[in-house]
Tab-separated table of C-alpha atoms in Angstrom:
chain	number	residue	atom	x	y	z
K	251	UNK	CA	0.000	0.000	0.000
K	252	UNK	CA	3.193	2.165	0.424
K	253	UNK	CA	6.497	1.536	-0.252
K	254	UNK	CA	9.751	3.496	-0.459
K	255	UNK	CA	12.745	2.297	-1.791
K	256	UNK	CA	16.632	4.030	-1.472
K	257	UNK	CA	15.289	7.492	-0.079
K	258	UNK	CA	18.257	9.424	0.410
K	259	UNK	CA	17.214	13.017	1.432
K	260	UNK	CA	20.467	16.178	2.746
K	261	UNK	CA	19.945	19.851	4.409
K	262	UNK	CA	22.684	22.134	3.847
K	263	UNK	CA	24.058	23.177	7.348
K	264	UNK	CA	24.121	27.193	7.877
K	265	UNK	CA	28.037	27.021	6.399
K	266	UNK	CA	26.568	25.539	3.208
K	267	UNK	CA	28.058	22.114	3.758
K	268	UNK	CA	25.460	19.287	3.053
K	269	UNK	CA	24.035	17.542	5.801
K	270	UNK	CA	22.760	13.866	5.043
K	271	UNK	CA	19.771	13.417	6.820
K	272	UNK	CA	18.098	9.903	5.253
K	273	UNK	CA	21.085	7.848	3.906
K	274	UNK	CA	19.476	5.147	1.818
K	275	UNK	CA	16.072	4.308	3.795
K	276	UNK	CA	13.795	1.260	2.232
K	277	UNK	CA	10.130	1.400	3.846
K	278	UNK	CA	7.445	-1.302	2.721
K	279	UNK	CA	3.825	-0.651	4.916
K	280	UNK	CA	0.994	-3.434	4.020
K	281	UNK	CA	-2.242	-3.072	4.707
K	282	UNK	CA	-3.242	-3.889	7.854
K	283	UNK	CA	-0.169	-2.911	9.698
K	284	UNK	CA	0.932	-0.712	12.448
K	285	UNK	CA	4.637	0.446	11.692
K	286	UNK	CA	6.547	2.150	14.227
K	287	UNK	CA	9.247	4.370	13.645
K	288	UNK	CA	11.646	5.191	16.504
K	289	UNK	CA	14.815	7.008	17.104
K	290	UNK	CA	17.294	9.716	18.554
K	291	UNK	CA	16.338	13.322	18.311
K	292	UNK	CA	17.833	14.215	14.575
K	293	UNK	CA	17.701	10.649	13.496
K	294	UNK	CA	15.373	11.231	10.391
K	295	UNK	CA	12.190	10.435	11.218
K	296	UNK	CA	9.957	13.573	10.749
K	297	UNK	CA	12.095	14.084	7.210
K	298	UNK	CA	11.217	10.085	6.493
K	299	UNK	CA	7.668	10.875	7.213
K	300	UNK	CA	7.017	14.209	4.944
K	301	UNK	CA	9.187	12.045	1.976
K	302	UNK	CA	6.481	9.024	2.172
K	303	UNK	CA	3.729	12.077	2.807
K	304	UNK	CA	4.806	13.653	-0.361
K	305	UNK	CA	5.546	17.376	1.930
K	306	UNK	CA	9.223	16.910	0.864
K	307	UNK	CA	10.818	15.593	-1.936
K	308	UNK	CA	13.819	13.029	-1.776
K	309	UNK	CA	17.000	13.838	-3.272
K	310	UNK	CA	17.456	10.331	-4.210
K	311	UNK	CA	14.683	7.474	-4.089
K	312	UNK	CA	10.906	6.453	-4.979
K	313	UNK	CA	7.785	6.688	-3.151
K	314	UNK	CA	5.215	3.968	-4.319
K	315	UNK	CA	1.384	4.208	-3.502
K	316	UNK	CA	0.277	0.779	-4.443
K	317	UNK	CA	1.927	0.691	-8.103
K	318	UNK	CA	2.058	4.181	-8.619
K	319	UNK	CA	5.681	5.938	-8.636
K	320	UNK	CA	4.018	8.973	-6.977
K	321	UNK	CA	7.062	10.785	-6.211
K	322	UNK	CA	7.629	11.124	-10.142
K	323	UNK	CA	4.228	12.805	-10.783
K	324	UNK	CA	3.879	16.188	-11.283
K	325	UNK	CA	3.311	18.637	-8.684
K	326	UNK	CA	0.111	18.728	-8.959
K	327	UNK	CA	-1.069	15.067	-9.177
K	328	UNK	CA	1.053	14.323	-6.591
K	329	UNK	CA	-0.690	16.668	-4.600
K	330	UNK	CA	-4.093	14.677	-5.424
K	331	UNK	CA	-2.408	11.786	-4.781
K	332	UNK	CA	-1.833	12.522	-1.374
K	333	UNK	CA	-5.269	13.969	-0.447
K	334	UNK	CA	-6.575	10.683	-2.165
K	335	UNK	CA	-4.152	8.290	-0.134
K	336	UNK	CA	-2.787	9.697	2.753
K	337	UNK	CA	-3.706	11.151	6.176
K	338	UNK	CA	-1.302	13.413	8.147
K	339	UNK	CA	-1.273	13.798	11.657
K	340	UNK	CA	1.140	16.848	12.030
K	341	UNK	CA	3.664	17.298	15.295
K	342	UNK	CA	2.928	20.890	15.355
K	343	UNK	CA	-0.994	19.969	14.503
K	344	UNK	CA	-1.396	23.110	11.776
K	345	UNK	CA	-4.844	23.754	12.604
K	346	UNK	CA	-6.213	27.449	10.831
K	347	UNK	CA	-6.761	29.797	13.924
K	348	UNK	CA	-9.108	31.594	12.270
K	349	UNK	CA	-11.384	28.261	12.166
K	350	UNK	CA	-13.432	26.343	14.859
K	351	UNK	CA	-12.879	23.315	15.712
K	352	UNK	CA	-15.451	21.663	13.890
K	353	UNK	CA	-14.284	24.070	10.646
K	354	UNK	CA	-10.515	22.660	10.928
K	355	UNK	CA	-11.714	18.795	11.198
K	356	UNK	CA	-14.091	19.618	8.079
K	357	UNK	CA	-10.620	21.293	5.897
K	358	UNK	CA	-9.854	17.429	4.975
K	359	UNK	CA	-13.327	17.005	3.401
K	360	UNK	CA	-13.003	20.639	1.475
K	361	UNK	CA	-9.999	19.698	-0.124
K	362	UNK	CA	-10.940	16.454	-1.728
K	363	UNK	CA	-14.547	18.043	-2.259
K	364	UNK	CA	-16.706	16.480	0.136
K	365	UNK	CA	-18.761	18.769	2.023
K	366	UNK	CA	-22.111	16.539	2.519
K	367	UNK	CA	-24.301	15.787	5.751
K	368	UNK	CA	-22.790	12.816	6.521
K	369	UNK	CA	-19.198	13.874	6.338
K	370	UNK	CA	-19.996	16.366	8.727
K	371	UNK	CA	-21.513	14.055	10.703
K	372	UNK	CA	-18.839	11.484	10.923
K	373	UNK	CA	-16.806	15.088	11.848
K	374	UNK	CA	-18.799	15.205	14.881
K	375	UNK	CA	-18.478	11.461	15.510
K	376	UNK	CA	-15.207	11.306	15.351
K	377	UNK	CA	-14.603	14.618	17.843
K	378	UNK	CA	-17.116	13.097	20.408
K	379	UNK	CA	-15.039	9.720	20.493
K	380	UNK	CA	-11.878	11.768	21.194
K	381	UNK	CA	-13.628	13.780	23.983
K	382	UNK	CA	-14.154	17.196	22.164
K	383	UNK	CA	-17.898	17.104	21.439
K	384	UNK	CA	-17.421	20.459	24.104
K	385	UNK	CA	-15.090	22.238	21.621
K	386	UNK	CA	-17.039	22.612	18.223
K	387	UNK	CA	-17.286	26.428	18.691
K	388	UNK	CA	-13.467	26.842	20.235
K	389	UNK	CA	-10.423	28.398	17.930
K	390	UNK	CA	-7.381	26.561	18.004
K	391	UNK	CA	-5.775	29.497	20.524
K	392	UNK	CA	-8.602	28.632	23.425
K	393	UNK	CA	-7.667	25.113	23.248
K	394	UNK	CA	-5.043	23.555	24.934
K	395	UNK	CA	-1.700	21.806	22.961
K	396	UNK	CA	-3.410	18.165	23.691
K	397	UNK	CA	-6.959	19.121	22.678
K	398	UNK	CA	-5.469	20.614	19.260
K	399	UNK	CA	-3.204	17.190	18.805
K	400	UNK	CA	-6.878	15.437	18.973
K	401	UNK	CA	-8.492	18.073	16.162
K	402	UNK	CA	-5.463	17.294	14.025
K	403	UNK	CA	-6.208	13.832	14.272
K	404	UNK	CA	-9.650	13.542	13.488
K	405	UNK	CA	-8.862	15.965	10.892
K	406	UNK	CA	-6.416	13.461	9.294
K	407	UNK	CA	-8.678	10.375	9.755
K	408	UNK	CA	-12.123	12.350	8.120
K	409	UNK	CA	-11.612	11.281	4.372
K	410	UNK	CA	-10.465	7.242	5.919
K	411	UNK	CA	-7.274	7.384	3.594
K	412	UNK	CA	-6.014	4.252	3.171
K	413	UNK	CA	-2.713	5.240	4.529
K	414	UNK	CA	-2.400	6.882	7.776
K	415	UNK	CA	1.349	8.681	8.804
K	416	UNK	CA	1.166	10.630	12.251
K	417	UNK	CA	3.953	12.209	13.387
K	418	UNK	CA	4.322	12.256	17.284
K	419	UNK	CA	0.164	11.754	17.609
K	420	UNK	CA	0.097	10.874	21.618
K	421	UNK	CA	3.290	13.595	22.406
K	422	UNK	CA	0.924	16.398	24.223
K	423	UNK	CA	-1.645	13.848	25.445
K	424	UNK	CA	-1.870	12.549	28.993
K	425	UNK	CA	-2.189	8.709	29.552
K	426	UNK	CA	-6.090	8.369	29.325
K	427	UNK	CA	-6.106	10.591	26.268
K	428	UNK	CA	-3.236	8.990	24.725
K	429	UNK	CA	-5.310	5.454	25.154
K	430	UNK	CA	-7.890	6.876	23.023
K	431	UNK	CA	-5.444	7.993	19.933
K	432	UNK	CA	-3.726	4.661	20.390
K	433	UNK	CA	-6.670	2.781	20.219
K	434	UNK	CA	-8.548	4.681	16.940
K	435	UNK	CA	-4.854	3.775	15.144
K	436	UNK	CA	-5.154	0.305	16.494
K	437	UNK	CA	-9.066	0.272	14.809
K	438	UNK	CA	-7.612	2.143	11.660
K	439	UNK	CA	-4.930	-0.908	10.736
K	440	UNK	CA	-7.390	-4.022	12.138
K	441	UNK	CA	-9.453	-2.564	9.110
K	442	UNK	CA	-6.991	-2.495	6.839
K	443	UNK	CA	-5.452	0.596	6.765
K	444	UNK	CA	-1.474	1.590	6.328
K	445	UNK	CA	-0.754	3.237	9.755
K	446	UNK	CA	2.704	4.961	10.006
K	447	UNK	CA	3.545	6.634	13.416
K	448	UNK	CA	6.694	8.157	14.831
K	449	UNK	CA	6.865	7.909	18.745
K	450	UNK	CA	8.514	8.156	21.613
K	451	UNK	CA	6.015	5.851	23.836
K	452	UNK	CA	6.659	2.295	24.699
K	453	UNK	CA	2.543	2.233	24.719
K	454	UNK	CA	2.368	2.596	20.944
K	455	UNK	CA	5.584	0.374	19.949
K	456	UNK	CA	4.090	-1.961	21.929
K	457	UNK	CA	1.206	-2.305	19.446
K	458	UNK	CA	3.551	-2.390	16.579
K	459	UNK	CA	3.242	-5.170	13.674
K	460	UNK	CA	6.966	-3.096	12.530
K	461	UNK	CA	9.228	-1.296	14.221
K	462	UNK	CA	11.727	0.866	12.583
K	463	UNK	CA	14.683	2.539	14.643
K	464	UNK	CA	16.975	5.356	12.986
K	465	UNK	CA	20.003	6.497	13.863
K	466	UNK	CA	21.899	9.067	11.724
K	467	UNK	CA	19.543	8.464	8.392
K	468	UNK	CA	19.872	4.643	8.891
K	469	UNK	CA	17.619	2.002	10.038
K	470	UNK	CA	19.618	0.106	13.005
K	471	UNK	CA	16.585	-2.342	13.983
K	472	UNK	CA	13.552	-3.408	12.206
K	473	UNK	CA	11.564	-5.098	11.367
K	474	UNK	CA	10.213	-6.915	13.817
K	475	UNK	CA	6.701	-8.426	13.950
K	476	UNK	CA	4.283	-8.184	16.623
């Protein structure tokens, strides 16, 4: 469902020198599965994320959704491409402040074109589950950094994409919350979904079908199967 194969991806460091970041990364995600990806601070893993999201492009290296070479499209279909295929639970959430909570979770039907009744209500459904049925009126500024981390989510889960990447998706929530997240990506892979997460919590690896660990642009453990 998505595969990437010899991503290779550099930043040039403030003295202009080039700075590898992914050295050579190979990443197949079936359906059904829950892959992990851990690491060191620096270690690659938001950059491997926004290459297999299609928010960055790789300086070396193909991104496949199911047998489409996506990272050769154009800009533009590779931009429908990933509003077809892919969900994106951001670290730093990206929610409009000028929107409402209910307003930000709708932005992922907008952009595909689906603005019906029942997308809106499956909106609604899927705040009340994460415990912000209280917050369809609230901006993003009167809401707390856990409560936005839940918006973001449901906003990346609206459309069901078949492939789900979520960078860092428990990080601001307490334990209880967290249990929620964990268990709506636990329901999105038993149903056949791609789920790609990077984490710091032994909760989530735990869950894991794959994990991947980086260090310094390399995988240094994985896979291993749950």
């Amino acid at each position: 469902m998505l595969r990437a194969t010899g991503i290779r991806k550099s930043f040039r460091a403030p003295d202009g020198r080039p700075v590898a970041v992914l050295g050579g990364i190979d990443v197949d995600v079936k359906a059904g599965e829950l892959v992990v990806i851990t690491g060191p601070s620096g270690s690659g893993k938001s950059t491997l994320l926004n290459v297999l999201g299609l928010l960055e492009d790789p300086d070396a290296g193909d991104v496949f959704y199911g047998d489409t070479r996506v990272s050769a499209l154009s800009r533009s279909a590779r931009s429908r491409a990933r509003g077809r295929h892919i969900g994106f639970v951001f670290q730093s959430f990206l929610l409009l402040p000028s929107l409402t909570t209910l307003d930000n979770v709708l932005l992922a039907a907008r952009y595909v074109g689906r603005t019906t009744r029942a997308v809106r209500a499956r909106a609604l459904e899927l705040l009340a589950e994460v415990g912000m049925a209280e917050r369809l009126g609230h901006y993003p500024p009167q809401l707390s950094g856990g409560e936005q981390q839940r918006v973001a989510f449901c906003r990346a889960v609206l459309n069901d994409p078949p492939v789900l990447l979520a960078d860092e998706p428990t990080g601001n929530l307490d334990d209880a919350n967290g249990r929620v997240i964990l268990e709506q990506l636990r329901r999105r892979a038993g149903a056949g979904r791609a789920v790609v997460v990077v984490t710091h919590r032994h909760d989530v690896t735990d869950e894991a079908t794959t994990v991947l660990s980086l260090d310094r642009g390399m995988i240094v453990r994985g896979p291993r199967s749950a």
